[in-house]
Short mmCIF file of C-alpha atoms (C1' of nucleotides) in Angstrom, two decimals:
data_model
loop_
_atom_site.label_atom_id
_atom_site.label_comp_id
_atom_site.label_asym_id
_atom_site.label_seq_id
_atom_site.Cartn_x
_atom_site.Cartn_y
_atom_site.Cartn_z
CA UNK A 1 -128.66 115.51 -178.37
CA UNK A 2 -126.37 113.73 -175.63
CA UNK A 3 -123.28 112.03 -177.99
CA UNK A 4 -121.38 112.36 -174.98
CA UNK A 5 -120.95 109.71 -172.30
CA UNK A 6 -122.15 110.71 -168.84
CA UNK A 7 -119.92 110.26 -166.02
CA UNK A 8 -120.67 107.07 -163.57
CA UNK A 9 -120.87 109.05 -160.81
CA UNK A 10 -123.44 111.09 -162.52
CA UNK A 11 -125.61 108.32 -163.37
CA UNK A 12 -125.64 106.92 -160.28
CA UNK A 13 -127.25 110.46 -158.93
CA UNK A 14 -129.75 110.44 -161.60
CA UNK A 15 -132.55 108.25 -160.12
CA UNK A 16 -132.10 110.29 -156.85
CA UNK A 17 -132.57 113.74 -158.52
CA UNK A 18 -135.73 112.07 -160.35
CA UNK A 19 -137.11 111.22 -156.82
CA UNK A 20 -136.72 114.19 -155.98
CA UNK A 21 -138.61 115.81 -158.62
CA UNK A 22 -141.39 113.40 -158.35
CA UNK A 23 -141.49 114.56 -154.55
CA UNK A 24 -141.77 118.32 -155.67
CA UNK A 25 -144.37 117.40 -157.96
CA UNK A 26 -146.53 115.56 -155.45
CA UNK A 27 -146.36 119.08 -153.67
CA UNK A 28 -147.26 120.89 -156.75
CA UNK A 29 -144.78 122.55 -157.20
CA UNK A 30 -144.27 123.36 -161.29
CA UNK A 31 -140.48 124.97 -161.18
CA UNK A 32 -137.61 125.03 -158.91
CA UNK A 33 -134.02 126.49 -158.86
CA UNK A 34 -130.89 124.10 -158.76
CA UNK A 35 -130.52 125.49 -154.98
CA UNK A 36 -133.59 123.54 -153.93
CA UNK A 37 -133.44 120.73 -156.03
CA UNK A 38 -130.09 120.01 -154.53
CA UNK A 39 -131.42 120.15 -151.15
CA UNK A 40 -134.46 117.91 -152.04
CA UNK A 41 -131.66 115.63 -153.43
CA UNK A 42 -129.26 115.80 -150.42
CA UNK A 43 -126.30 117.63 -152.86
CA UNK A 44 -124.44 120.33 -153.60
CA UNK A 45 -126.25 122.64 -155.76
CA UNK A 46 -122.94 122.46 -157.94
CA UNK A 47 -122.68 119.20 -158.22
CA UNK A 48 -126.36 119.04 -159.58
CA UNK A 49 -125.95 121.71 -161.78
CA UNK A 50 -122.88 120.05 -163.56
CA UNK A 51 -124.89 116.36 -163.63
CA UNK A 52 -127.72 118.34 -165.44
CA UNK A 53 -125.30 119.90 -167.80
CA UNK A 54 -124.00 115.92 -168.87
CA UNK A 55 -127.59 115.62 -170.38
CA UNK A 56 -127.83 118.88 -172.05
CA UNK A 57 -129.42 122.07 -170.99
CA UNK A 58 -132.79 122.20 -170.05
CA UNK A 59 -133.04 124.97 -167.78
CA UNK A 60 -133.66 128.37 -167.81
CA UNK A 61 -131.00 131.02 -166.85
CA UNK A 62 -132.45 133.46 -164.24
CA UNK A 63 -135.26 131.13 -163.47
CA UNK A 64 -134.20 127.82 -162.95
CA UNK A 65 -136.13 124.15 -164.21
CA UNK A 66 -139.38 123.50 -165.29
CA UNK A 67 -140.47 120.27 -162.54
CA UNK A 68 -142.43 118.51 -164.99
CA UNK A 69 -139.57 118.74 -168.04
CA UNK A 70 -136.64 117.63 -166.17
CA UNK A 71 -138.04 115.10 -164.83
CA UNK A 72 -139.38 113.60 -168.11
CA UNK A 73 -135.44 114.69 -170.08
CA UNK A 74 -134.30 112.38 -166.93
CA UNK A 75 -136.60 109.56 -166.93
CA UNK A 76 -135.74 109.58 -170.94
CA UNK A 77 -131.99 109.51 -170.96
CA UNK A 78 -131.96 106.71 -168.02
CA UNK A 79 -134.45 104.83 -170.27
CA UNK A 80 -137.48 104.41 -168.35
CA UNK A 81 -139.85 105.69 -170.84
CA UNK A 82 -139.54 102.66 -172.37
CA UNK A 83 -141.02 99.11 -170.85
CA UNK A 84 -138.13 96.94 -169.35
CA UNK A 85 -140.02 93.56 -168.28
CA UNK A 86 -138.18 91.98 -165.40
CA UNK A 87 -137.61 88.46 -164.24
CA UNK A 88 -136.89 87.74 -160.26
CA UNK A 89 -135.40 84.51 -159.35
CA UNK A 90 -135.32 83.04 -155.55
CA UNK A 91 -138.74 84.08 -153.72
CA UNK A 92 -137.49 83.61 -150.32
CA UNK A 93 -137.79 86.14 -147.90
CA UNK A 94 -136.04 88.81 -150.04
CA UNK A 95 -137.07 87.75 -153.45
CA UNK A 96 -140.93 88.40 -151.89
CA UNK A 97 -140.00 91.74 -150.50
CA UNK A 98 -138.62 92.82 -153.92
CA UNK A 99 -141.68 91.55 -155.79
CA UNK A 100 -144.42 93.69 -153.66
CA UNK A 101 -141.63 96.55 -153.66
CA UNK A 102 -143.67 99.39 -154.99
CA UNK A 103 -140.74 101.58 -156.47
CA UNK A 104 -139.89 98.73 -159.39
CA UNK A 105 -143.51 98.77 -160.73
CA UNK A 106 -143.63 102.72 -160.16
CA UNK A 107 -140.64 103.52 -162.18
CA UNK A 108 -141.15 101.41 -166.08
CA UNK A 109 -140.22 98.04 -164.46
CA UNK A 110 -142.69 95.15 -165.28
CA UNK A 111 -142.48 91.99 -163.11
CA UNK A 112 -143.09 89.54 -165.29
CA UNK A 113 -142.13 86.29 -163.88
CA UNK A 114 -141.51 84.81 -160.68
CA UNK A 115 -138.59 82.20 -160.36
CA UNK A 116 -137.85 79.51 -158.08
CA UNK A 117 -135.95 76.01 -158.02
CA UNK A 118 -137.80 74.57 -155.38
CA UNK A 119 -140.51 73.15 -157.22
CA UNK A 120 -142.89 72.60 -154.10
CA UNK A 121 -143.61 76.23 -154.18
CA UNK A 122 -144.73 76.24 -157.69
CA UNK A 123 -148.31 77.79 -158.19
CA UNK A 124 -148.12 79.86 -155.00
CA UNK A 125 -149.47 83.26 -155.65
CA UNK A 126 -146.64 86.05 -154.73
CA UNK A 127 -147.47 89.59 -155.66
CA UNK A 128 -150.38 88.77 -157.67
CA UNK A 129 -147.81 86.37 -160.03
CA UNK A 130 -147.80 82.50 -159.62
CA UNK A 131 -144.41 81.26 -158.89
CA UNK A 132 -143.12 79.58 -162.17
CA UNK A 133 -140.12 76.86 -162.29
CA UNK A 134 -137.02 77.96 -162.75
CA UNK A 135 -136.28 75.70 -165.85
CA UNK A 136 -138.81 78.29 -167.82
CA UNK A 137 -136.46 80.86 -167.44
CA UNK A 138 -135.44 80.97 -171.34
CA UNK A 139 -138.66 80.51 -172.65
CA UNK A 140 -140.09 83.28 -170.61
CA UNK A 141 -136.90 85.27 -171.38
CA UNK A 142 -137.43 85.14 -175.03
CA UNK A 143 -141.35 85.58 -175.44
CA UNK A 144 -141.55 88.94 -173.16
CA UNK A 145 -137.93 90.18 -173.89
CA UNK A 146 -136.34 90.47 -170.61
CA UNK A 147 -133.05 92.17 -170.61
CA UNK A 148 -133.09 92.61 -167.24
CA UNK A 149 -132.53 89.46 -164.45
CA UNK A 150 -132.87 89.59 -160.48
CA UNK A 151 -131.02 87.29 -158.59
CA UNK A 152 -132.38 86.53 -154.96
CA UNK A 153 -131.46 83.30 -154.12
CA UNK A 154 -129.06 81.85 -151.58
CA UNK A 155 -124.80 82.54 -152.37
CA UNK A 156 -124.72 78.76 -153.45
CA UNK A 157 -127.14 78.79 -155.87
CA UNK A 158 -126.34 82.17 -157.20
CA UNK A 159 -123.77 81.58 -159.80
CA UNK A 160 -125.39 78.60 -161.78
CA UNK A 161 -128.57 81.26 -162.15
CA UNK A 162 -126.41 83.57 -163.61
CA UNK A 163 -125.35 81.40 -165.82
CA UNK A 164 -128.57 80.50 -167.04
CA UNK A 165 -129.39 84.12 -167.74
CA UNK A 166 -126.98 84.83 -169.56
CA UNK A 167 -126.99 81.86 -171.75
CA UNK A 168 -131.22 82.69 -171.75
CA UNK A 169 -129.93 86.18 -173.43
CA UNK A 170 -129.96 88.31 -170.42
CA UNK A 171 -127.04 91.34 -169.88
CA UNK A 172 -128.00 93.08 -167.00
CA UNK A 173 -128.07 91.38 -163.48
CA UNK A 174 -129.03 92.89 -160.02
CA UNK A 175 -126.95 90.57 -157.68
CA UNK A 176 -128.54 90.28 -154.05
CA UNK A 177 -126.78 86.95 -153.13
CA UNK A 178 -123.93 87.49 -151.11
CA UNK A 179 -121.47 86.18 -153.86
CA UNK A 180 -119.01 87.97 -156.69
CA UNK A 181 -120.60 86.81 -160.02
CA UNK A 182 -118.34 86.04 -163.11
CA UNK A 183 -119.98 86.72 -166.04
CA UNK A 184 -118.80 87.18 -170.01
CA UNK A 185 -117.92 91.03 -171.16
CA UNK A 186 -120.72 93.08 -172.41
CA UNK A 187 -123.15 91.55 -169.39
CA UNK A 188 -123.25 93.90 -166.58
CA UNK A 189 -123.92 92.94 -163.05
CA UNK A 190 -124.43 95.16 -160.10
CA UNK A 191 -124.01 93.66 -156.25
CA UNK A 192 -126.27 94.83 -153.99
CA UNK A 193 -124.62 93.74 -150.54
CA UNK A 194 -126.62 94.30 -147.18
CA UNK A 195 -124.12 92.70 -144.95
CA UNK A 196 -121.34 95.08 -146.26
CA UNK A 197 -123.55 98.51 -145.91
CA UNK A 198 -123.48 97.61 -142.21
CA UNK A 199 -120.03 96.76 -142.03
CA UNK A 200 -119.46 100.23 -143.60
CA UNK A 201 -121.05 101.51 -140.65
CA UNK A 202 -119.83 99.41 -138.53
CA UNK A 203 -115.87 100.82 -139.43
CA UNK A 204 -116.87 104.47 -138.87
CA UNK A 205 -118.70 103.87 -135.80
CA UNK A 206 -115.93 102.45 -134.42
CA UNK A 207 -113.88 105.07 -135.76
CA UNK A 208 -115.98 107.30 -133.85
CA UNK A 209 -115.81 105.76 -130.51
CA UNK A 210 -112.25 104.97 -130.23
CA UNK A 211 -110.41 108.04 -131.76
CA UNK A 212 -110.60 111.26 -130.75
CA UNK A 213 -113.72 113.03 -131.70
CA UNK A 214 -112.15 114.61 -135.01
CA UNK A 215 -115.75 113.97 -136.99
CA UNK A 216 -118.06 111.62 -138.65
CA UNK A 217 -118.41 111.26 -142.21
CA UNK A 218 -121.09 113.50 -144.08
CA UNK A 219 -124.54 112.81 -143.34
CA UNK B 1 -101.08 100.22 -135.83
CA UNK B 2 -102.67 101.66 -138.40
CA UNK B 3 -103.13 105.85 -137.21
CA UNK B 4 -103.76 107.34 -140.99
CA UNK B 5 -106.86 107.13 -141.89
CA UNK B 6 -108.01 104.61 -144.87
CA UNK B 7 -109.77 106.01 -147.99
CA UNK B 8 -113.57 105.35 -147.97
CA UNK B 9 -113.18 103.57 -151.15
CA UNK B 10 -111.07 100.77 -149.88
CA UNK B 11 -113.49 100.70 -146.55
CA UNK B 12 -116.19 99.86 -148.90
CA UNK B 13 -114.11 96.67 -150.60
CA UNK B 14 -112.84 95.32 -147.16
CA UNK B 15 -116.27 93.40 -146.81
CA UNK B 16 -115.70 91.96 -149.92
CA UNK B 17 -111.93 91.38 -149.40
CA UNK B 18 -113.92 89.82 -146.52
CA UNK B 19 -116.24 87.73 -148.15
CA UNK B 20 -112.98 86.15 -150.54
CA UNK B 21 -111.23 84.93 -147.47
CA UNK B 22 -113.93 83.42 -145.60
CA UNK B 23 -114.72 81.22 -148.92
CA UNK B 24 -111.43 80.34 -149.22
CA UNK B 25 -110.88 78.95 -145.69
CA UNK B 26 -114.13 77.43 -146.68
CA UNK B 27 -111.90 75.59 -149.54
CA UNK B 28 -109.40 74.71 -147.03
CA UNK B 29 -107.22 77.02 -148.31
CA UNK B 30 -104.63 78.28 -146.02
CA UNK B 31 -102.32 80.96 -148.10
CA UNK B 32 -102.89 82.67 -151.05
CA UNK B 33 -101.32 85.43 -153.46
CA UNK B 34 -102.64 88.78 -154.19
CA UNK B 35 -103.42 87.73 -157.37
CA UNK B 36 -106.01 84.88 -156.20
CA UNK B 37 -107.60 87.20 -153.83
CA UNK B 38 -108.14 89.32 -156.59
CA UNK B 39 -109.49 87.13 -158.77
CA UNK B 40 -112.06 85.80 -156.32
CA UNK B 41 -112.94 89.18 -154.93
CA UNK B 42 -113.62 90.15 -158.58
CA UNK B 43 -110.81 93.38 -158.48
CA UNK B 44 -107.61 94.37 -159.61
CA UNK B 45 -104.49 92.94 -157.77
CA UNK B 46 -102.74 95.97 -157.59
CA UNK B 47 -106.01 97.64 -156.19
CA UNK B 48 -106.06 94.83 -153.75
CA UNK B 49 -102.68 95.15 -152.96
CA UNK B 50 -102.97 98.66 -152.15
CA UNK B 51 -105.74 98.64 -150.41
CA UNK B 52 -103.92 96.42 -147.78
CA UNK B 53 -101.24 98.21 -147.22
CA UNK B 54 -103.44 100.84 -145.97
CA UNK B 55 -104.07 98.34 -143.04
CA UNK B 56 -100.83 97.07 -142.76
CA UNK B 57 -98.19 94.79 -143.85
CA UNK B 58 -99.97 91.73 -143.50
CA UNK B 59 -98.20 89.68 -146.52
CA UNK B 60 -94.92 87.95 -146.80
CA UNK B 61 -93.04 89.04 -149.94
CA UNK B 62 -92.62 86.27 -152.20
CA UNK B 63 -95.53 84.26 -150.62
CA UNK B 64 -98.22 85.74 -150.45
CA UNK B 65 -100.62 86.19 -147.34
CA UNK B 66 -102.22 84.00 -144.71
CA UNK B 67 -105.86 83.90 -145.13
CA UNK B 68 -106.99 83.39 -141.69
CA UNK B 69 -104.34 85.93 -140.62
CA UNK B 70 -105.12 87.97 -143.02
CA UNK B 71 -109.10 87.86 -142.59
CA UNK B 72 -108.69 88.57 -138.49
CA UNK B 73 -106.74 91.54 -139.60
CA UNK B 74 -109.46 92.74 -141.73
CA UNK B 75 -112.26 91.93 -139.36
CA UNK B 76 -109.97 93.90 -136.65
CA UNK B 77 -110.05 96.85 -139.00
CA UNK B 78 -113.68 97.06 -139.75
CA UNK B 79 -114.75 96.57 -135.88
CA UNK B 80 -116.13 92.93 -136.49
CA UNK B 81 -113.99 91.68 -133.41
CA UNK B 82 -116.40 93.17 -131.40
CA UNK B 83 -120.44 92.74 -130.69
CA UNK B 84 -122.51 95.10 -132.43
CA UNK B 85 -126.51 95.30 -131.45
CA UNK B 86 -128.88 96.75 -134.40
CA UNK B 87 -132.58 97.19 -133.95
CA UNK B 88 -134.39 96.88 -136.84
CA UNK B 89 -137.65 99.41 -137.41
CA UNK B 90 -140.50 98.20 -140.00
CA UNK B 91 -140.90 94.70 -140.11
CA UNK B 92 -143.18 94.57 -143.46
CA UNK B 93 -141.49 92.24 -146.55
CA UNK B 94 -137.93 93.62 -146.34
CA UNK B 95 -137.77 94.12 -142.61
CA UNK B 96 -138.83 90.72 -142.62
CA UNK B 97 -136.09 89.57 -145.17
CA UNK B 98 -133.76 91.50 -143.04
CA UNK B 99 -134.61 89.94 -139.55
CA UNK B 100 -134.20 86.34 -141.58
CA UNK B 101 -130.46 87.50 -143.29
CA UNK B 102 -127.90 85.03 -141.74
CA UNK B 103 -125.33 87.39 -143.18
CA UNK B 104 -125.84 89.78 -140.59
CA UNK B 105 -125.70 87.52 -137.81
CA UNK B 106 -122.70 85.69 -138.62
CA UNK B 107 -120.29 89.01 -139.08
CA UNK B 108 -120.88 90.10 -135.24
CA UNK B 109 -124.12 92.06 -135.95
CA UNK B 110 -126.95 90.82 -133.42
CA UNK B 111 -130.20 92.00 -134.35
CA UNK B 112 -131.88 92.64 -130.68
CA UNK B 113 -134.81 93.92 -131.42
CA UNK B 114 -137.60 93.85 -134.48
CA UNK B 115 -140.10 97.20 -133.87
CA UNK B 116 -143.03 97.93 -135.76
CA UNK B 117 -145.44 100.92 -135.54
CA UNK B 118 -148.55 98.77 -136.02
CA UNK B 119 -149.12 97.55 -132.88
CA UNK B 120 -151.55 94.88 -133.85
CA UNK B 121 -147.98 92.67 -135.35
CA UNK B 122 -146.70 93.56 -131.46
CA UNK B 123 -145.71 89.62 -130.41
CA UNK B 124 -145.63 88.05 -133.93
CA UNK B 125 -142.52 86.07 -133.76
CA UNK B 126 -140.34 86.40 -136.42
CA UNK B 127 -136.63 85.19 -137.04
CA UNK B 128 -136.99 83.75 -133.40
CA UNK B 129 -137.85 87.23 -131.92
CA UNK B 130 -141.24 88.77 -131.04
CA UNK B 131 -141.82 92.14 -133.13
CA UNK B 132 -142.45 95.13 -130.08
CA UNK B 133 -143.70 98.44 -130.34
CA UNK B 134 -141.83 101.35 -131.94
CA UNK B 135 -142.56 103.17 -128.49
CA UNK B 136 -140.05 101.07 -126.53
CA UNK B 137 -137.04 102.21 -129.35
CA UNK B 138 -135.45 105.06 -126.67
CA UNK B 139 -135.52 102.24 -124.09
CA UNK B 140 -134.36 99.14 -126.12
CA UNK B 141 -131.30 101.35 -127.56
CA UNK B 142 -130.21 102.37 -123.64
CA UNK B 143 -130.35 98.80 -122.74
CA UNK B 144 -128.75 96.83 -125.12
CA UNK B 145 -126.06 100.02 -125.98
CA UNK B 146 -127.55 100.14 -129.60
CA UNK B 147 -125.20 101.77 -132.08
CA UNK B 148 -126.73 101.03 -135.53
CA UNK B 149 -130.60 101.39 -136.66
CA UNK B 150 -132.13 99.47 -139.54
CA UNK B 151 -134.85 101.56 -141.45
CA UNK B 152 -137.02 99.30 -143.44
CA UNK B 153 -140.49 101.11 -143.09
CA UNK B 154 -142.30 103.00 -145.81
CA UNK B 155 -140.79 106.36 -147.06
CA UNK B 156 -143.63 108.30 -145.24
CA UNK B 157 -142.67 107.53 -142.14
CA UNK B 158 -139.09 107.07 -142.25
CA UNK B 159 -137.57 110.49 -141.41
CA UNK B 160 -140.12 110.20 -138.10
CA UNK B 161 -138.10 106.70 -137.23
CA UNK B 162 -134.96 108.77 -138.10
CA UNK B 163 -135.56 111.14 -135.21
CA UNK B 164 -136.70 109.17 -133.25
CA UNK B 165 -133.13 107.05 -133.30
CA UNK B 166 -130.81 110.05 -133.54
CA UNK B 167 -132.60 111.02 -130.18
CA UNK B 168 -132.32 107.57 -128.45
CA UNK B 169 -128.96 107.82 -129.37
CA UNK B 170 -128.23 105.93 -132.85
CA UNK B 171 -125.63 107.14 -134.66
CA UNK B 172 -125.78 105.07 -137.78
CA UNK B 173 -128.31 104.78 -139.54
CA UNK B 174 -128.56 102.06 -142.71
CA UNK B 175 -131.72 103.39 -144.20
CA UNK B 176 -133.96 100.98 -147.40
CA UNK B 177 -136.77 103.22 -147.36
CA UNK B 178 -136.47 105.09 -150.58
CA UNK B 179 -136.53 108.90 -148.75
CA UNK B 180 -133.40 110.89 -148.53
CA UNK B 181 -133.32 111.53 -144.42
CA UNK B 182 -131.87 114.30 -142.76
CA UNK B 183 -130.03 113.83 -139.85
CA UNK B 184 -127.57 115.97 -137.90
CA UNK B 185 -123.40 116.37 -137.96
CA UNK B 186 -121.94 113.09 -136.69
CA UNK B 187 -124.51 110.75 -137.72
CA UNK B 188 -123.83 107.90 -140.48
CA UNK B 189 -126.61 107.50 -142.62
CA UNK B 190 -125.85 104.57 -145.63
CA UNK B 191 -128.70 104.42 -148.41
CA UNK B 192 -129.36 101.34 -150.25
CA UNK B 193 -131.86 101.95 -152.95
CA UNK B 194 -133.42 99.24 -154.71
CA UNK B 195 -135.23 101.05 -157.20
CA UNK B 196 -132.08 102.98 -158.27
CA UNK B 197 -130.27 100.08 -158.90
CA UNK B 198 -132.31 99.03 -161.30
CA UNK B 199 -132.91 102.50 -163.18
CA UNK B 200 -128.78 102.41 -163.38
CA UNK B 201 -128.60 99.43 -165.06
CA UNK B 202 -131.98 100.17 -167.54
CA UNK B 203 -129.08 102.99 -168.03
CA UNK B 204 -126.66 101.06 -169.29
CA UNK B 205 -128.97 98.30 -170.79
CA UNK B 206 -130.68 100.94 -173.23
CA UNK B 207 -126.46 102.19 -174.12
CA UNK B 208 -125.77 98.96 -174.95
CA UNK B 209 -129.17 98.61 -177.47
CA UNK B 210 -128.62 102.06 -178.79
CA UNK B 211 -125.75 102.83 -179.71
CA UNK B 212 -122.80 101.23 -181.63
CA UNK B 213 -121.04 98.14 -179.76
CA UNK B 214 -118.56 100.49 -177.79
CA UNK B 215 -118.68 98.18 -175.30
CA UNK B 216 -120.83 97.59 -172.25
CA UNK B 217 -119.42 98.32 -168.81
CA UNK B 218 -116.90 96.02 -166.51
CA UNK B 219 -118.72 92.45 -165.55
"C1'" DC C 1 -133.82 150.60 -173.70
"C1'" DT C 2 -131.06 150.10 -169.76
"C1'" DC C 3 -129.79 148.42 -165.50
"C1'" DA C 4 -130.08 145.62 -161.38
"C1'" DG C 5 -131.02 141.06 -159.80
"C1'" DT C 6 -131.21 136.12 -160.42
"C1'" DT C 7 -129.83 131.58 -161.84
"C1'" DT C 8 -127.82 128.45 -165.13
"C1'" DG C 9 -123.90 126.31 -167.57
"C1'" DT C 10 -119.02 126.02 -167.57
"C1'" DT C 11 -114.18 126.65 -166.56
"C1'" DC C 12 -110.49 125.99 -163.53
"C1'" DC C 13 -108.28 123.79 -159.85
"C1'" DC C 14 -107.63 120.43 -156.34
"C1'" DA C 15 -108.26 115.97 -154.10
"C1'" DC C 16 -109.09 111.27 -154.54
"C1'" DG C 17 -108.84 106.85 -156.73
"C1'" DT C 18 -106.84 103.60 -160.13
"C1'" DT C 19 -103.25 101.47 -162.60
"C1'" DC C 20 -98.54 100.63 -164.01
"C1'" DA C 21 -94.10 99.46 -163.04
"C1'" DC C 22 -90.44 98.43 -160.11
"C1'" DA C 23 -87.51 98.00 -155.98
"C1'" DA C 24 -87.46 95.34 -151.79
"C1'" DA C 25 -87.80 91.03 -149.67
"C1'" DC C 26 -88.68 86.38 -149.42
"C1'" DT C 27 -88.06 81.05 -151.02
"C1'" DC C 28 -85.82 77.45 -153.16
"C1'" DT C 29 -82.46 75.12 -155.93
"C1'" DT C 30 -77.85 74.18 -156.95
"C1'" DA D 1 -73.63 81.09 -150.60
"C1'" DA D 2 -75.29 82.81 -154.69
"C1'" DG D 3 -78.54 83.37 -158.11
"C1'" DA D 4 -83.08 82.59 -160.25
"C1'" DG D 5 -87.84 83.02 -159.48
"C1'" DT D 6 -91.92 85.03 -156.89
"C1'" DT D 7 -94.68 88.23 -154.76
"C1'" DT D 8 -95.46 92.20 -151.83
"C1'" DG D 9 -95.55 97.13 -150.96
"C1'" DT D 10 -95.06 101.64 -152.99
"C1'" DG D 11 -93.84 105.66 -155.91
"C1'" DA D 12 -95.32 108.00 -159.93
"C1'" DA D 13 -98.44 108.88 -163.80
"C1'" DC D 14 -103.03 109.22 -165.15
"C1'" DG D 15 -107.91 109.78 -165.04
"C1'" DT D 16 -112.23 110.86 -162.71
"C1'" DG D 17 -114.97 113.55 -159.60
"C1'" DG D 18 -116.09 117.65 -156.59
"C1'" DG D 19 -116.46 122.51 -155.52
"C1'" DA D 20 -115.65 127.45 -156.01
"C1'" DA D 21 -116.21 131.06 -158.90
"C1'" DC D 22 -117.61 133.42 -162.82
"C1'" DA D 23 -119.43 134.59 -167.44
"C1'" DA D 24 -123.65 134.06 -170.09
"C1'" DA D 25 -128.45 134.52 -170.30
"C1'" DC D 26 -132.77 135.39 -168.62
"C1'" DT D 27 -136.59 138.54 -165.95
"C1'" DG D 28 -138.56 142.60 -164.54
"C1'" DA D 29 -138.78 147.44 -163.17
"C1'" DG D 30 -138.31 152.12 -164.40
#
DNA sequence: CTCAGTTTGTTCCCACGTTCACAAACTCTT
DNA sequence: AAGAGTTTGTGAACGTGGGAACAAACTGAG
């Protein structure tokens, strides 16, 4: 029922919108209009109206969404209604953070191994998981069917684990290590950088204190 | 030098641009083409190029640009010439991975403070500073001329720690707690979601075993 | 049934971002 | 000094995304 790609920019909204809704529905509240849903989002009612329309139409003209529907037409077309088991390699500081993070287990994501190359930490218990050795990767890869990889580790390391997934059958990376991964077409990597969000911030705030006080950027 | 202002796009590749120079110099390398920096920042040279010339003419014509040159111009741009303070609030895992992140420290961010609401953590050291009280945020902020807040606390309570900053004074705010904050005109808020990251590529991941091999998206 | 009120889905238009292609400007050889 | 070779900076074409505005479709009252 949805033959047509959906905009980027779109997808990118989606898992906010389908916080949202999980937020009204913690409230109890069973239907909303597009005017509150946007505002629950932090967007223009618009905008959410025409991101809705890329996955077909599942409201109700005059009355607005059904909570409970949308949010299950959402969680379908990103994909989490099915199981996607994950692996996370590099349990240092950040690689434990993301294994007790909550909103992975919450949202269709199984954790199912724990990677590291420093062998001394093997065993320890992280998250309820023992850490494994990172030369299991592909073995672990292929039994549970991991499509998706987490890479945690320091920037010098980073590259040479990618490679490894990749050649293990992974195609979907979530980069933490401060480092631009090359990897072969048809494997998609996204960069999550913490050093450059506060640059960002950094630029406007200085933007703010040194022109004249024409306005910060939205909120 | 440079009075127009420069698209937010090309703000948000300057850290990378960033990144690419500082592991050249690394590599002893002194001068390179747009075409290199490209490559290694993982973007298109003429998006590169362009990007630049937003700053300035940095680059010689026929030669290319000088990387440390070029990377002082850069850091110039985005405000890293100059010391910024950042308190961090919620110092559970990812607080924790945060206060540890050399990356911060070595672009001119100095994490002064680590404050958490549970008071019985108040004096655990960590990252070579001793975690205080979320009460002493207003006076922390005056002191040390705070510009940017961390939020790395659960989602309950992180609109509360919004406030509370926005109040002291804070006017950007790089926020990890999976809660979409309001905050009023003039104040930066940047939202880095793990969880969403994830769902976006499950996105893509579930195109890719679905449909026909159109293709997967760039590497 | 009809009409007023509400809210979605969509169309149209504009702004922004990306890419191509090329002139301008530099180096180096002869 | 002149010309061949390189590489930057930019103008122009193209595509994507955002927002206003409106028609289509529903509800409910009389």
């Amino acid at each position: 029922m949805s033959p047509t790609r959906i905009p980027e920019a779109t997808v990118a909204r989606l898992p906010v919108y389908l916080r949202a809704l999980n937020s009204l529905l913690d409230s109890d509240v069973r239907s909303c209009s597009s005017e509150e849903l946007a505002t629950a989002a932090g967007v223009n009612s618009a905008k959410l109206r025409k991101d809705l329309s890329h996955l077909g139409s599942y409201g109700t003209r005059g009355v607005g969404y059904d909570v409970e529907y949308l949010r299950y037409q959402i969680s379908r077309e990103i994909g989490l209604t099915q199981d996607w088991p994950v692996v996370i390699v590099g349990i240092g500081n950040l690689g434990h953070a993301l294994a007790n993070y909550s909103g992975f287990s919450s949202r269709g994501f199984r954790t199912v191994a724990l990677l590291d190359a420093d062998d001394s930490r093997t065993g320890e218990l992280v998250a309820g998981l023992k850490i494994r050795s990172f030369d299991e990767l592909t073995a672990i890869v292929h039994e549970h069917g991991v499509a998706i990889g987490v890479i945690a580790t320091p920037a010098a390391a980073a590259q040479a684990v990618a490679d490894q997934m990749v050649s293990a059958g992974i195609r979907s990376i979530l980069n933490f290590a401060p480092m631009v991964l090359s990897v072969p077409d048809g494997v998609d990597v996204r960069m999550v950088d913490l050093s450059s969000e506060l640059q960002i911030l950094a630029y406007h705030e200085q933007r703010k204190s040194t022109l004249q006080p024409d306005d910060g950027v939205v909120a």
